[in-house]
Short mmCIF file of C-alpha atoms in Angstrom, two decimals:
data_model
loop_
_atom_site.label_atom_id
_atom_site.label_comp_id
_atom_site.label_asym_id
_atom_site.label_seq_id
_atom_site.Cartn_x
_atom_site.Cartn_y
_atom_site.Cartn_z
CA MET A 1 13.44 -22.47 -41.57
CA ASP A 2 12.32 -19.88 -44.23
CA ALA A 3 11.42 -16.28 -43.49
CA GLY A 4 7.82 -17.15 -43.43
CA GLY A 5 8.39 -19.85 -40.87
CA ASN A 6 10.03 -17.52 -38.56
CA ILE A 7 7.57 -14.92 -38.74
CA TRP A 8 4.80 -17.64 -37.71
CA MET A 9 7.02 -18.69 -34.78
CA GLY A 10 7.47 -15.20 -33.65
CA LEU A 11 3.97 -14.48 -33.62
CA LEU A 12 3.27 -17.90 -31.69
CA GLY A 13 5.46 -16.50 -29.24
CA LEU A 14 3.11 -13.85 -28.57
CA LEU A 15 0.46 -16.41 -27.60
CA PRO A 16 0.98 -16.04 -23.76
CA LEU A 17 0.53 -12.41 -23.96
CA VAL A 18 -2.66 -12.68 -26.01
CA ILE A 19 -3.92 -15.21 -23.69
CA TYR A 20 -3.14 -13.23 -20.60
CA ILE A 21 -4.98 -9.92 -22.11
CA ILE A 22 -8.01 -11.99 -22.86
CA LEU A 23 -8.44 -13.81 -19.59
CA VAL A 24 -7.59 -10.58 -17.57
CA PHE A 25 -10.57 -8.69 -19.45
CA ARG A 26 -12.58 -11.79 -18.50
CA ASP A 27 -12.11 -10.78 -14.91
CA MET A 28 -9.78 -13.84 -13.86
CA GLU A 29 -7.35 -13.03 -11.11
CA PRO A 30 -3.61 -12.05 -12.05
CA LEU A 31 -2.04 -14.86 -10.41
CA PRO A 32 -3.80 -17.75 -12.13
CA VAL A 33 -3.67 -16.10 -15.31
CA THR A 34 0.11 -15.65 -14.94
CA VAL A 35 0.44 -19.34 -13.94
CA ILE A 36 -1.45 -20.50 -17.22
CA CYS A 37 0.70 -18.25 -19.44
CA VAL A 38 4.01 -19.30 -17.91
CA LEU A 39 3.08 -23.02 -18.52
CA ILE A 40 2.07 -22.06 -22.13
CA GLY A 41 5.48 -20.26 -22.61
CA ALA A 42 7.34 -23.23 -21.00
CA VAL A 43 5.80 -25.66 -23.75
CA LEU A 44 6.34 -23.22 -26.66
CA THR A 45 9.96 -23.00 -25.61
CA GLY A 46 10.38 -26.64 -24.95
CA GLN A 47 11.13 -26.46 -21.39
CA ASN A 48 11.13 -29.85 -19.40
CA LEU A 49 10.63 -30.04 -15.48
CA ILE A 50 14.32 -29.58 -14.76
CA SER A 51 14.90 -26.56 -16.84
CA LEU A 52 11.46 -24.95 -15.90
CA GLY A 53 12.67 -25.59 -12.10
CA ASN A 54 16.05 -23.89 -12.86
CA VAL A 55 14.30 -20.85 -14.27
CA LEU A 56 12.06 -20.52 -11.32
CA ALA A 57 15.21 -20.95 -9.03
CA THR A 58 17.13 -18.21 -10.82
CA ALA A 59 13.96 -16.06 -10.67
CA MET A 60 14.12 -16.19 -6.70
CA SER A 61 17.03 -13.96 -6.99
CA SER A 62 15.59 -11.54 -9.38
CA PHE A 63 14.87 -7.96 -8.81
CA LEU A 64 11.03 -8.69 -9.04
CA ALA A 65 11.29 -11.32 -6.28
CA LEU A 66 12.94 -8.93 -4.18
CA VAL A 67 10.38 -6.30 -4.89
CA GLY A 68 7.67 -9.14 -3.93
CA LEU A 69 9.48 -9.76 -0.43
CA ILE A 70 9.47 -6.04 0.27
CA ILE A 71 5.68 -5.82 -0.40
CA MET A 72 5.28 -8.66 2.07
CA LEU A 73 7.42 -7.22 4.66
CA GLY A 74 5.59 -3.98 4.36
CA ARG A 75 2.34 -6.06 5.29
CA GLY A 76 3.96 -7.42 8.19
CA LEU A 77 4.93 -4.03 9.46
CA GLY A 78 1.32 -2.97 8.90
CA GLU A 79 0.20 -5.68 11.19
CA VAL A 80 2.59 -4.51 14.04
CA LEU A 81 1.35 -1.01 13.45
CA SER A 82 -2.23 -2.06 13.99
CA GLU A 83 -1.56 -4.34 16.83
CA THR A 84 0.20 -1.76 18.82
CA ARG A 85 -2.56 0.80 17.77
CA VAL A 86 0.19 3.10 16.25
CA ALA A 87 -1.94 3.59 13.25
CA HIS A 88 -5.18 4.47 15.43
CA THR A 89 -3.13 6.90 17.54
CA MET A 90 -1.94 8.65 14.50
CA VAL A 91 -5.35 8.89 13.22
CA HIS A 92 -6.65 10.15 16.37
CA GLY A 93 -3.87 12.73 16.75
CA ILE A 94 -4.64 14.15 13.25
CA MET A 95 -8.26 14.48 13.85
CA TYR A 96 -8.19 16.03 17.14
CA GLY A 97 -5.09 17.96 16.33
CA ILE A 98 -6.89 19.83 13.68
CA GLY A 99 -9.79 20.40 15.79
CA VAL A 100 -12.65 19.02 13.70
CA ASP A 101 -15.56 21.46 14.18
CA THR A 102 -16.64 22.16 10.68
CA GLU A 103 -17.21 20.32 7.29
CA LYS A 104 -14.19 21.52 5.62
CA LYS A 105 -11.80 20.82 8.82
CA ALA A 106 -13.57 17.20 8.79
CA MET A 107 -12.72 16.70 5.18
CA LEU A 108 -8.97 18.05 5.76
CA GLY A 109 -8.63 15.58 8.64
CA VAL A 110 -9.96 12.62 6.93
CA MET A 111 -7.81 13.26 3.89
CA LEU A 112 -4.74 13.51 6.09
CA ALA A 113 -5.53 10.40 8.11
CA VAL A 114 -6.04 8.34 4.76
CA LEU A 115 -2.82 9.90 3.38
CA VAL A 116 -0.59 8.93 6.59
CA VAL A 117 -2.22 5.60 7.39
CA VAL A 118 -2.65 4.09 3.92
CA GLY A 119 0.66 5.48 2.83
CA LEU A 120 2.40 3.78 5.83
CA LEU A 121 0.70 0.54 5.53
CA GLY A 122 0.71 0.29 1.76
CA THR A 123 -2.88 -1.18 1.52
CA MET A 124 -6.14 0.91 1.06
CA ALA A 125 -8.31 -2.00 2.34
CA GLY A 126 -6.15 -2.30 5.50
CA GLY A 127 -5.63 1.34 6.01
CA ASN A 128 -9.23 2.43 5.69
CA ALA A 129 -10.41 -0.39 7.81
CA ILE A 130 -8.45 1.04 10.67
CA ILE A 131 -9.36 4.64 9.98
CA ALA A 132 -13.02 4.21 9.41
CA PRO A 133 -14.10 3.45 12.98
CA ILE A 134 -12.35 6.35 14.08
CA VAL A 135 -13.28 9.08 11.64
CA ILE A 136 -16.99 8.12 10.69
CA PRO A 137 -18.41 9.19 14.08
CA ILE A 138 -16.45 12.49 13.77
CA ALA A 139 -17.63 13.07 10.15
CA ALA A 140 -21.20 12.25 11.22
CA ALA A 141 -21.21 14.76 14.02
CA VAL A 142 -20.37 17.57 11.77
CA GLY A 143 -22.48 16.31 8.95
CA LEU A 144 -20.40 15.04 6.24
CA SER A 145 -22.36 12.51 3.97
CA ARG A 146 -21.51 9.19 3.22
CA SER A 147 -20.65 10.06 -0.42
CA THR A 148 -18.12 12.52 0.61
CA VAL A 149 -16.30 10.22 2.93
CA GLY A 150 -16.37 7.41 0.44
CA VAL A 151 -14.74 9.73 -2.14
CA ILE A 152 -12.20 10.63 0.27
CA PHE A 153 -11.26 7.03 1.12
CA GLN A 154 -11.08 6.04 -2.48
CA ALA A 155 -9.40 9.11 -4.20
CA VAL A 156 -7.08 10.00 -1.41
CA GLY A 157 -6.34 6.26 -0.60
CA GLU A 158 -5.13 5.84 -4.19
CA THR A 159 -3.00 9.00 -3.91
CA ALA A 160 -1.32 7.62 -0.66
CA LEU A 161 -0.22 4.71 -2.36
CA ILE A 162 2.22 6.78 -4.53
CA LEU A 163 3.63 8.73 -1.55
CA GLY A 164 4.44 6.01 1.08
CA PRO A 165 7.87 4.96 0.93
CA PHE A 166 7.02 1.19 1.30
CA THR A 167 3.98 0.87 -0.85
CA PRO A 168 3.91 -1.66 -3.70
CA PRO A 169 3.85 0.93 -6.55
CA VAL A 170 6.62 3.21 -4.85
CA VAL A 171 8.97 0.02 -4.24
CA ALA A 172 8.44 -1.15 -7.68
CA LEU A 173 9.10 2.27 -9.34
CA MET A 174 12.11 3.02 -7.46
CA GLY A 175 13.68 -0.41 -8.26
CA PHE A 176 12.83 -0.12 -12.18
CA THR A 177 13.94 3.51 -12.33
CA ASN A 178 16.78 3.48 -9.98
CA LEU A 179 15.23 6.76 -8.43
CA ASN A 180 15.76 7.22 -4.61
CA TYR A 181 12.68 8.20 -2.54
CA GLY A 182 13.53 11.89 -2.53
CA GLU A 183 13.96 11.91 -6.25
CA MET A 184 10.77 9.89 -6.64
CA LEU A 185 8.67 12.38 -4.55
CA LEU A 186 9.99 15.46 -6.31
CA LYS A 187 9.69 14.19 -9.86
CA VAL A 188 7.03 11.70 -9.70
CA ALA A 189 4.79 11.51 -6.46
CA ILE A 190 4.30 15.15 -5.57
CA PRO A 191 3.43 16.33 -8.99
CA ILE A 192 0.76 13.54 -9.28
CA THR A 193 -0.52 14.22 -5.77
CA LEU A 194 -1.09 17.87 -6.58
CA ILE A 195 -2.93 17.14 -9.91
CA THR A 196 -5.10 14.75 -8.03
CA LEU A 197 -5.82 16.28 -4.71
CA ILE A 198 -6.51 19.79 -5.83
CA PRO A 199 -9.40 18.74 -8.08
CA THR A 200 -10.54 16.22 -5.51
CA TRP A 201 -10.85 18.97 -2.91
CA PHE A 202 -13.27 21.17 -5.07
CA MET A 203 -15.19 18.22 -6.10
CA LEU A 204 -15.68 17.13 -2.34
CA GLN A 205 -17.20 20.58 -1.70
CA ARG A 206 -19.86 20.07 -4.63
CA ILE A 207 -20.45 16.44 -3.52
CA GLN A 208 -21.03 17.44 0.14
CA ARG A 209 -23.38 20.18 -1.06
CA ASP A 210 -25.58 17.81 -3.29
CA THR A 211 -25.54 14.82 -0.98
CA LYS A 212 -25.78 16.46 2.59
CA GLY A 213 -29.50 15.89 2.96
CA THR A 214 -29.77 12.67 0.87
CA ALA A 215 -27.01 10.40 2.21
CA PRO A 216 -25.97 11.56 5.90
CA TYR A 217 -24.49 9.32 8.37
CA GLU A 218 -26.37 8.81 11.46
CA THR A 219 -25.12 10.72 14.28
CA ARG A 220 -23.54 8.46 16.92
CA GLU A 221 -22.93 8.92 20.71
CA ASP A 222 -19.50 6.87 20.64
CA VAL A 223 -17.62 9.83 19.05
CA GLY A 224 -13.99 9.57 19.97
CA THR A 225 -14.11 6.14 21.84
CA PHE A 226 -10.63 5.26 20.86
CA LYS A 227 -8.16 6.66 23.61
CA PRO A 228 -4.51 6.36 23.03
CA THR A 229 -2.84 4.41 25.81
CA ALA A 230 0.73 5.22 27.18
CA ALA A 231 1.99 2.23 25.33
CA SER A 232 0.53 3.26 21.92
CA GLN A 233 1.67 6.90 22.36
CA ARG A 234 5.25 5.60 23.24
CA ALA A 235 5.29 3.25 20.43
CA THR A 236 3.84 5.96 17.93
CA ARG A 237 6.60 8.42 18.87
CA GLY A 238 9.27 5.90 18.51
CA PHE A 239 7.95 4.89 15.10
CA VAL A 240 7.66 8.21 13.96
CA ILE A 241 11.15 9.27 14.98
CA LEU A 242 12.92 6.10 13.70
CA PHE A 243 10.85 6.27 10.30
CA THR A 244 12.03 9.82 9.74
CA VAL A 245 15.60 9.15 10.40
CA ALA A 246 15.50 6.05 8.27
CA ILE A 247 14.02 8.12 5.47
CA ILE A 248 16.47 10.95 5.79
CA TYR A 249 19.33 8.64 5.93
CA GLY A 250 18.32 6.55 2.97
CA ILE A 251 17.96 9.80 0.91
CA LEU A 252 21.35 11.13 1.96
CA VAL A 253 23.27 7.97 1.16
CA LYS A 254 21.07 7.20 -1.84
CA ALA A 255 20.28 3.77 -0.51
CA GLY A 256 19.13 1.25 -2.98
CA THR A 257 15.85 -1.05 -2.82
CA SER A 258 17.57 -3.68 -0.57
CA TYR A 259 17.97 -0.90 2.20
CA VAL A 260 14.05 -1.12 2.75
CA ILE A 261 14.04 -4.67 4.00
CA VAL A 262 16.39 -3.56 6.72
CA VAL A 263 14.40 -0.63 7.43
CA MET A 264 10.85 -2.54 7.64
CA LEU A 265 12.31 -5.23 9.75
CA GLY A 266 13.89 -2.78 12.22
CA LEU A 267 10.68 -0.61 12.38
CA SER A 268 8.59 -3.75 13.07
CA LEU A 269 10.77 -4.88 15.90
CA ILE A 270 11.56 -1.71 17.50
CA THR A 271 7.77 -0.48 17.37
CA GLY A 272 6.55 -3.80 18.53
CA PHE A 273 9.04 -3.70 21.53
CA LEU A 274 7.88 -0.01 22.38
CA GLY A 275 4.33 -1.11 22.15
CA GLY A 276 4.60 -3.82 24.88
CA LEU A 277 4.91 -6.93 22.48
CA ASN A 278 7.55 -9.57 22.97
CA LEU A 279 9.63 -11.00 20.13
CA ASP A 280 7.59 -13.92 19.55
CA ARG A 281 4.38 -12.14 19.03
CA ILE A 282 5.85 -9.53 16.86
CA LEU A 283 7.38 -12.21 14.59
CA LYS A 284 4.08 -13.95 14.50
CA LEU A 285 2.46 -10.67 13.40
CA ILE A 286 5.06 -10.14 10.54
CA VAL A 287 4.39 -13.62 9.35
CA LYS A 288 0.64 -13.09 9.40
CA GLY A 289 0.98 -9.84 7.54
CA MET A 290 3.44 -11.46 4.96
CA ALA A 291 1.02 -14.50 4.34
CA GLY A 292 -1.55 -12.03 3.29
CA ASN A 293 0.69 -11.06 0.37
CA VAL A 294 2.17 -14.50 -0.71
CA GLY A 295 -0.05 -14.32 -3.88
CA LEU A 296 1.33 -11.02 -4.83
CA PHE A 297 5.04 -12.39 -4.14
CA LEU A 298 4.33 -15.50 -6.45
CA LEU A 299 2.98 -13.05 -9.09
CA PHE A 300 6.30 -11.03 -9.11
CA LEU A 301 8.20 -14.22 -8.95
CA LEU A 302 6.52 -15.71 -12.27
CA LEU A 303 6.76 -12.41 -14.13
#
């Protein structure tokens, strides 16, 4: 084949990428777009069914598949934390520990709650869904506007995803760069967090001034209806202690990405037992959570 033919074949190899970009910008979901592009790539490279199956089997042992598994386990841990009310107890402790009685204290309390819960669960949707019923009545009582709380949920939630040790972006970043969690915090997460949260804090003051009278929450009488139980407090204390020990140990020994699997399974089991759940219920919760991220696992597998 002459040079011109090689050039055209090389350009043809970019076809899956071009199609991927076009379809993504037409608002198609990443997973079906990836499947389409993988099939196009298989045709271009002359793969048959057997060779394509071998490629997928090899991909099961790849680093990206490991990242996908870790993300699924993180979702499973989130289900256990939600069922045992550990996440709820943390939010309750943060809000009432600060002593929310002014607008600024309420903003700070909601920000800390979002950072902790979203960072631990690794999902903005799930984390904010747990936080909202607890913090919104408190926010309404001190006069925070809907716009202010909405900005906190969005801006701080996105920041939390680069701080939590088991969130999808952090797991992927540590794997790709070979940084441990401590290095990632110092060199990546903390600088980005400061750049993001400091301007956010000042913008919140302005948003609150501008929207306090135009988008208020209705004052509710059920403020603080969530009351931590003895089981949820016991599970929360156990989780915090074990989580802290696991993080410190991982940093000291410079544990790799695979260490996260053991940590998340261990935290799920022990927290579940401390919260009064039996083994069968804990495993069902883990599977339920993992099922919610199967699509993301398949996406990592096909990349």
